[in-house]
Amino acid sequence: MFDFFVDFFGIIVTGIFVAYLVLLALLQGKKKELATAKTLVNMANMPVLRPIPIPTANQKTLLNKVLVWVFQVRRWRVEQAFIYKYKGKKYAIHAGFEFDGASIPKPLWGLLSPIGLLLVPGLIHDYGYRYNGIYSLDENNNPLWDETISTQSGWDELFKNIGNEVNKIPALNELAKLGLWLGGFKAWNAWRDTKQDRVPFKWTIDDEKQASHEPQNEPQQDASDDEVVEIKSTSEESVSNDLFVSGATKTTQINYENSNNQKVLGSRNLDNTDKQQVTYKMACGDCGEVYGAKTSEIHRRKCPVCQEGKPSVDW
Ligand SMILES: [Zn+2]
């Protein structure tokens, strides 16, 4: 029996290693060609994630440190609500969601990294496994709780489909889905047991900071009572100079996108006493250009580079 396992794993490991060496040989001389291919997704549409520190330094014993070293994975916090459009639906991950890719079984991470090619589908999939639901934005960009998908296999299918859209390697996504079928139940069952309450939607992490600094604000509502979750906007007093934040209106929320595919990235001069001078950092969804626009222009702003819009203002 033991011999069988040694043979079995020996063949698999050797096979993978040989395949790796062959690919490594093919890689030489291809490096330039690989690096020059254009990406499908531009930077402005990528999720904004911040790594969460791993608690090694203050562990009591060396053994504890080793255990953290070997088993603890990096967790990431979503800093701005992440929107992904798929089949006419705008899926939305709230700011503050913590993600570790754990819905993808860990033994498969070498080939199927949740922070590599599978980042975007993995993020959405982790969210679905956690809450068995997800926010989607209506036509006015209001977040609504969406329970259209309510089964493990439903989330796995969405994972595969979004993967096909972003990385265009169907074999990879099929393999990942097979991995989920084999090992995803562990994460799925763990989350069903802990019964996570869904979290009120937040556009930016600042909404959260503000809530904890200002206890006189109305208490957090239990989101399960109402279908539409209020969008809280950052008040003007809490704005610091180098931080981009959402304004008070719908069209000035970070990630708001107008009909020309122009997206709001936030403002850092909301405290300007002359409201005409408040400007927002914007990004073009077509060419990726980043530029500045005045508040009143946002809803019909065109890109200065690819849509013959007005020139950029300071932001
Ligand atoms: Zn453009």
CSV table of C-alpha atoms and ligand atoms in Angstrom, one decimal:
chain,number,residue,atom,x,y,z
A,1,MET,CA,0.0,0.0,0.0
A,2,PHE,CA,2.8,2.4,1.0
A,3,ASP,CA,4.7,1.5,-2.1
A,4,PHE,CA,1.7,2.2,-4.2
A,5,PHE,CA,1.4,5.8,-2.8
A,6,VAL,CA,5.1,6.4,-3.3
A,7,ASP,CA,4.9,5.2,-6.9
A,8,PHE,CA,1.7,7.1,-7.6
A,9,PHE,CA,2.9,10.4,-6.2
A,10,GLY,CA,6.4,9.8,-7.7
A,11,ILE,CA,4.9,9.6,-11.2
A,12,ILE,CA,2.7,12.6,-10.8
A,13,VAL,CA,5.4,14.8,-9.2
A,14,THR,CA,8.0,13.7,-11.8
A,15,GLY,CA,5.5,14.4,-14.6
A,16,ILE,CA,4.8,17.9,-13.4
A,17,PHE,CA,8.5,18.6,-12.9
A,18,VAL,CA,9.3,17.4,-16.4
A,19,ALA,CA,6.5,19.5,-17.9
A,20,TYR,CA,7.8,22.5,-15.9
A,21,LEU,CA,11.3,22.1,-17.3
A,22,VAL,CA,10.0,21.8,-20.9
A,23,LEU,CA,8.0,25.0,-20.4
A,24,LEU,CA,11.0,26.7,-18.8
A,25,ALA,CA,13.1,25.9,-21.9
A,26,LEU,CA,10.4,27.3,-24.2
A,27,LEU,CA,10.2,30.4,-22.1
A,28,GLN,CA,13.7,31.5,-23.1
A,29,GLY,CA,13.6,33.6,-26.1
A,30,LYS,CA,9.9,34.2,-25.7
A,31,LYS,CA,10.1,36.7,-22.8
A,32,LYS,CA,9.8,39.8,-24.9
A,33,GLU,CA,6.9,38.5,-26.9
A,34,LEU,CA,5.1,37.6,-23.7
A,35,ALA,CA,5.6,41.0,-22.1
A,36,THR,CA,4.3,43.0,-25.0
A,37,ALA,CA,0.8,41.5,-25.2
A,38,LYS,CA,-1.8,44.0,-24.2
A,39,THR,CA,-4.1,43.2,-21.3
A,40,LEU,CA,-7.8,43.0,-21.8
A,41,VAL,CA,-8.6,44.7,-18.5
A,42,ASN,CA,-7.2,48.2,-17.8
A,43,MET,CA,-5.8,49.3,-14.4
A,44,ALA,CA,-8.9,51.5,-13.5
A,45,ASN,CA,-11.1,48.3,-13.6
A,46,MET,CA,-8.9,46.2,-11.3
A,47,PRO,CA,-9.8,45.8,-7.7
A,48,VAL,CA,-8.1,48.0,-5.1
A,49,LEU,CA,-6.7,45.6,-2.5
A,50,ARG,CA,-4.6,46.3,0.6
A,51,PRO,CA,-2.5,43.5,2.1
A,52,ILE,CA,-3.4,42.8,5.8
A,53,PRO,CA,-0.4,42.3,8.1
A,54,ILE,CA,0.4,38.7,9.2
A,55,PRO,CA,0.9,38.3,12.9
A,56,THR,CA,4.3,36.7,13.2
A,57,ALA,CA,6.4,39.1,15.2
A,58,ASN,CA,4.6,38.8,18.5
A,59,GLN,CA,3.9,35.1,18.5
A,60,LYS,CA,4.9,33.6,21.9
A,61,THR,CA,7.0,30.7,20.7
A,62,LEU,CA,9.1,29.7,17.8
A,63,LEU,CA,6.7,26.9,17.0
A,64,ASN,CA,3.9,29.4,16.8
A,65,LYS,CA,5.9,31.5,14.4
A,66,VAL,CA,6.7,28.4,12.3
A,67,LEU,CA,3.0,27.5,12.2
A,68,VAL,CA,2.0,31.0,11.1
A,69,TRP,CA,4.9,31.0,8.5
A,70,VAL,CA,3.8,27.7,7.0
A,71,PHE,CA,0.0,27.9,7.2
A,72,GLN,CA,-1.1,31.5,7.4
A,73,VAL,CA,-1.9,33.0,4.0
A,74,ARG,CA,-2.0,36.6,3.1
A,75,ARG,CA,-5.4,38.3,3.5
A,76,TRP,CA,-6.4,41.3,1.4
A,77,ARG,CA,-8.9,44.0,2.2
A,78,VAL,CA,-11.0,45.6,-0.6
A,79,GLU,CA,-10.4,49.3,-0.2
A,80,GLN,CA,-13.0,50.6,-2.7
A,81,ALA,CA,-16.1,48.9,-3.8
A,82,PHE,CA,-15.2,46.6,-6.7
A,83,ILE,CA,-17.7,46.5,-9.6
A,84,TYR,CA,-17.6,43.8,-12.2
A,85,LYS,CA,-20.0,43.8,-15.1
A,86,TYR,CA,-21.1,40.4,-16.3
A,87,LYS,CA,-24.1,39.6,-18.6
A,88,GLY,CA,-25.8,42.9,-18.0
A,89,LYS,CA,-25.4,42.7,-14.2
A,90,LYS,CA,-23.0,44.9,-12.2
A,91,TYR,CA,-21.8,42.7,-9.4
A,92,ALA,CA,-20.5,44.7,-6.5
A,93,ILE,CA,-18.1,43.8,-3.6
A,94,HIS,CA,-18.4,46.2,-0.7
A,95,ALA,CA,-15.4,48.1,0.6
A,96,GLY,CA,-14.0,46.4,3.7
A,97,PHE,CA,-14.5,42.8,2.4
A,98,GLU,CA,-11.5,40.7,3.4
A,99,PHE,CA,-10.4,38.2,0.9
A,100,ASP,CA,-7.8,35.4,1.1
A,101,GLY,CA,-8.7,33.2,-1.8
A,102,ALA,CA,-9.6,30.4,0.5
A,103,SER,CA,-12.5,29.2,-1.5
A,104,ILE,CA,-9.9,27.8,-4.0
A,105,PRO,CA,-8.5,24.7,-2.3
A,106,LYS,CA,-5.0,25.4,-1.1
A,107,PRO,CA,-3.1,22.4,-2.5
A,108,LEU,CA,-4.0,23.7,-6.0
A,109,TRP,CA,-2.6,27.2,-5.5
A,110,GLY,CA,0.6,26.4,-7.3
A,111,LEU,CA,-1.3,26.2,-10.6
A,112,LEU,CA,-4.5,28.0,-9.7
A,113,SER,CA,-3.4,31.1,-7.7
A,114,PRO,CA,-6.2,33.2,-6.3
A,115,ILE,CA,-4.1,36.3,-6.6
A,116,GLY,CA,-2.8,35.4,-10.1
A,117,LEU,CA,-4.9,34.8,-13.2
A,118,LEU,CA,-7.9,33.9,-11.0
A,119,LEU,CA,-7.9,37.1,-8.9
A,120,VAL,CA,-11.1,38.6,-10.2
A,121,PRO,CA,-13.2,35.5,-10.4
A,122,GLY,CA,-11.7,34.3,-7.1
A,123,LEU,CA,-12.7,37.5,-5.4
A,124,ILE,CA,-16.3,37.3,-6.5
A,125,HIS,CA,-16.3,33.6,-5.8
A,126,ASP,CA,-15.0,34.1,-2.2
A,127,TYR,CA,-17.7,36.7,-1.6
A,128,GLY,CA,-20.4,34.3,-2.9
A,129,TYR,CA,-19.2,31.5,-0.7
A,130,ARG,CA,-19.1,33.8,2.3
A,131,TYR,CA,-22.6,35.3,2.1
A,132,ASN,CA,-24.3,33.1,-0.5
A,133,GLY,CA,-25.5,36.3,-2.1
A,134,ILE,CA,-23.9,39.4,-3.6
A,135,TYR,CA,-24.7,43.0,-4.2
A,136,SER,CA,-25.6,44.2,-7.7
A,137,LEU,CA,-26.0,47.8,-8.8
A,138,ASP,CA,-29.3,48.9,-10.3
A,139,GLU,CA,-29.5,51.4,-13.2
A,140,ASN,CA,-28.9,54.3,-10.7
A,141,ASN,CA,-25.9,52.5,-9.2
A,142,ASN,CA,-27.8,51.7,-6.0
A,143,PRO,CA,-26.5,48.5,-4.4
A,144,LEU,CA,-29.2,45.8,-4.1
A,145,TRP,CA,-28.8,42.5,-2.4
A,146,ASP,CA,-29.0,39.8,-5.0
A,147,GLU,CA,-29.7,36.1,-4.3
A,148,THR,CA,-30.1,34.9,-7.8
A,149,ILE,CA,-27.3,32.5,-7.2
A,150,SER,CA,-27.8,30.4,-4.1
A,151,THR,CA,-25.9,27.1,-4.5
A,152,GLN,CA,-22.3,26.1,-4.3
A,153,SER,CA,-22.4,24.9,-7.9
A,154,GLY,CA,-24.0,28.2,-9.0
A,155,TRP,CA,-21.0,30.2,-7.6
A,156,ASP,CA,-18.5,27.7,-9.1
A,157,GLU,CA,-20.2,28.2,-12.5
A,158,LEU,CA,-20.0,32.0,-12.2
A,159,PHE,CA,-16.4,31.6,-11.2
A,160,LYS,CA,-15.7,29.7,-14.4
A,161,ASN,CA,-17.6,32.0,-16.6
A,162,ILE,CA,-16.0,35.2,-15.3
A,163,GLY,CA,-12.6,33.5,-15.5
A,164,ASN,CA,-13.2,32.7,-19.2
A,165,GLU,CA,-14.0,36.4,-19.7
A,166,VAL,CA,-11.0,37.8,-17.9
A,167,ASN,CA,-8.2,35.4,-18.6
A,168,LYS,CA,-9.3,33.7,-21.8
A,169,ILE,CA,-7.8,30.3,-20.8
A,170,PRO,CA,-10.9,28.0,-20.6
A,171,ALA,CA,-8.8,25.0,-19.7
A,172,LEU,CA,-7.5,26.8,-16.7
A,173,ASN,CA,-10.9,27.8,-15.5
A,174,GLU,CA,-12.3,24.3,-16.2
A,175,LEU,CA,-9.5,22.9,-14.1
A,176,ALA,CA,-10.1,25.4,-11.3
A,177,LYS,CA,-13.8,24.5,-11.4
A,178,LEU,CA,-12.9,20.8,-11.1
A,179,GLY,CA,-10.7,21.7,-8.1
A,180,LEU,CA,-13.7,23.5,-6.5
A,181,TRP,CA,-15.9,20.5,-7.1
A,182,LEU,CA,-13.3,18.3,-5.4
A,183,GLY,CA,-12.3,20.6,-2.5
A,184,GLY,CA,-14.5,23.7,-2.4
A,185,PHE,CA,-17.0,22.0,-0.1
A,186,LYS,CA,-14.7,22.5,2.8
A,187,ALA,CA,-14.8,26.3,2.6
A,188,TRP,CA,-18.4,26.3,1.5
A,189,ASN,CA,-19.5,24.2,4.5
A,190,ALA,CA,-17.4,26.3,6.9
A,191,TRP,CA,-19.1,29.5,5.9
A,192,ARG,CA,-22.6,27.9,6.0
A,193,ASP,CA,-21.9,26.8,9.5
A,194,THR,CA,-20.8,30.2,10.7
A,195,LYS,CA,-23.8,31.9,9.1
A,196,GLN,CA,-22.3,35.3,8.1
A,197,ASP,CA,-24.7,38.2,8.2
A,198,ARG,CA,-24.4,40.2,5.1
A,199,VAL,CA,-22.7,43.6,5.6
A,200,PRO,CA,-24.2,47.0,4.7
A,201,PHE,CA,-22.8,48.2,1.4
A,202,LYS,CA,-19.8,50.6,1.6
A,203,TRP,CA,-18.3,52.4,-1.4
A,204,THR,CA,-15.0,53.2,0.3
A,205,ILE,CA,-13.2,52.1,3.4
A,206,ASP,CA,-13.4,55.7,4.7
A,207,ASP,CA,-17.1,55.2,5.3
A,208,GLU,CA,-16.1,52.7,7.9
A,209,LYS,CA,-13.4,54.9,9.5
A,210,GLN,CA,-15.9,57.7,9.7
A,211,ALA,CA,-18.5,55.6,11.3
A,212,SER,CA,-16.1,54.5,14.0
A,213,HIS,CA,-14.8,58.1,14.6
A,214,GLU,CA,-18.2,59.7,14.9
A,215,PRO,CA,-20.4,57.7,17.3
A,216,GLN,CA,-23.1,60.4,17.1
A,217,ASN,CA,-24.0,59.1,13.6
A,218,GLU,CA,-27.0,57.0,13.4
A,219,PRO,CA,-26.3,53.4,14.5
A,220,GLN,CA,-25.5,50.9,11.7
A,221,GLN,CA,-28.7,49.5,10.4
A,222,ASP,CA,-29.3,45.8,10.2
A,223,ALA,CA,-29.1,45.3,6.5
A,224,SER,CA,-31.4,42.3,6.5
A,225,ASP,CA,-34.4,44.6,7.2
A,226,ASP,CA,-34.3,46.7,4.1
A,227,GLU,CA,-33.7,45.8,0.5
A,228,VAL,CA,-32.0,49.0,-0.5
A,229,VAL,CA,-29.0,49.9,1.5
A,230,GLU,CA,-28.3,53.6,2.1
A,231,ILE,CA,-25.2,54.9,0.5
A,232,LYS,CA,-23.3,56.8,3.2
A,233,SER,CA,-21.0,59.4,1.9
A,234,THR,CA,-17.9,60.9,3.5
A,235,SER,CA,-18.6,64.2,5.2
A,236,GLU,CA,-16.5,67.1,4.2
A,237,GLU,CA,-14.9,67.6,7.6
A,238,SER,CA,-13.1,64.2,7.5
A,239,VAL,CA,-11.2,64.8,4.3
A,240,SER,CA,-7.5,64.7,4.4
A,241,ASN,CA,-5.3,66.1,1.7
A,242,ASP,CA,-3.8,63.1,0.1
A,243,LEU,CA,-6.8,60.8,0.3
A,244,PHE,CA,-9.3,60.4,-2.5
A,245,VAL,CA,-12.8,60.2,-1.3
A,246,SER,CA,-16.4,60.1,-2.6
A,247,GLY,CA,-18.5,63.2,-2.6
A,248,ALA,CA,-22.0,63.6,-1.2
A,249,THR,CA,-24.0,62.9,-4.4
A,250,LYS,CA,-24.6,59.8,-6.5
A,251,THR,CA,-22.4,60.9,-9.4
A,252,THR,CA,-19.5,61.7,-7.2
A,253,GLN,CA,-19.2,58.3,-5.5
A,254,ILE,CA,-15.9,56.5,-6.1
A,255,ASN,CA,-16.5,54.0,-8.9
A,256,TYR,CA,-19.5,55.9,-10.3
A,257,GLU,CA,-19.4,55.5,-14.1
A,258,ASN,CA,-21.2,57.8,-16.5
A,259,SER,CA,-22.7,56.7,-19.8
A,260,ASN,CA,-19.4,57.5,-21.6
A,261,ASN,CA,-17.6,54.9,-19.6
A,262,GLN,CA,-15.9,57.5,-17.5
A,263,LYS,CA,-15.3,56.5,-13.9
A,264,VAL,CA,-14.9,58.6,-10.7
A,265,LEU,CA,-11.8,57.8,-8.6
A,266,GLY,CA,-12.6,60.4,-5.9
A,267,SER,CA,-11.6,63.9,-4.8
A,268,ARG,CA,-9.1,65.3,-2.4
A,269,ASN,CA,-10.3,68.9,-2.4
A,270,LEU,CA,-13.8,68.5,-1.1
A,271,ASP,CA,-13.1,71.0,1.6
A,272,ASN,CA,-12.7,73.9,-0.9
A,273,THR,CA,-15.0,76.7,0.1
A,274,ASP,CA,-15.7,77.5,-3.5
A,275,LYS,CA,-17.7,74.4,-4.6
A,276,GLN,CA,-17.1,75.3,-8.3
A,277,GLN,CA,-13.4,74.5,-7.7
A,278,VAL,CA,-13.9,71.0,-6.3
A,279,THR,CA,-12.4,68.5,-8.7
A,280,TYR,CA,-12.4,64.7,-9.1
A,281,LYS,CA,-9.9,62.3,-10.3
A,282,MET,CA,-11.4,60.3,-13.2
A,283,ALA,CA,-10.4,57.4,-15.3
A,284,CYS,CA,-11.4,56.5,-18.9
A,285,GLY,CA,-12.8,53.0,-19.2
A,286,ASP,CA,-11.9,52.8,-22.8
A,287,CYS,CA,-8.2,53.9,-22.9
A,288,GLY,CA,-7.3,54.0,-19.2
A,289,GLU,CA,-6.4,57.7,-19.3
A,290,VAL,CA,-6.5,59.3,-15.8
A,291,TYR,CA,-7.5,63.0,-15.6
A,292,GLY,CA,-9.3,65.6,-13.6
A,293,ALA,CA,-12.9,66.9,-14.0
A,294,LYS,CA,-15.1,69.4,-12.2
A,295,THR,CA,-18.1,68.2,-10.1
A,296,SER,CA,-20.7,69.6,-12.5
A,297,GLU,CA,-19.1,67.9,-15.5
A,298,ILE,CA,-18.9,64.3,-14.2
A,299,HIS,CA,-22.3,63.0,-15.4
A,300,ARG,CA,-21.5,63.7,-19.1
A,301,ARG,CA,-17.7,63.9,-19.1
A,302,LYS,CA,-15.9,62.6,-22.1
A,303,CYS,CA,-12.3,61.4,-22.1
A,304,PRO,CA,-9.8,64.1,-23.1
A,305,VAL,CA,-7.7,61.5,-25.0
A,306,CYS,CA,-10.0,59.2,-26.9
A,307,GLN,CA,-13.5,60.9,-26.9
A,308,GLU,CA,-12.5,64.5,-27.7
A,309,GLY,CA,-13.6,65.7,-24.2
A,310,LYS,CA,-12.4,68.9,-22.5
A,311,PRO,CA,-8.8,69.0,-21.4
A,312,SER,CA,-8.0,67.7,-17.9
A,313,VAL,CA,-8.2,70.0,-14.9
A,314,ASP,CA,-6.0,69.7,-11.8
A,315,TRP,CA,-7.1,67.0,-9.3
B,1,ZN,ZN,-10.1,57.5,-23.1
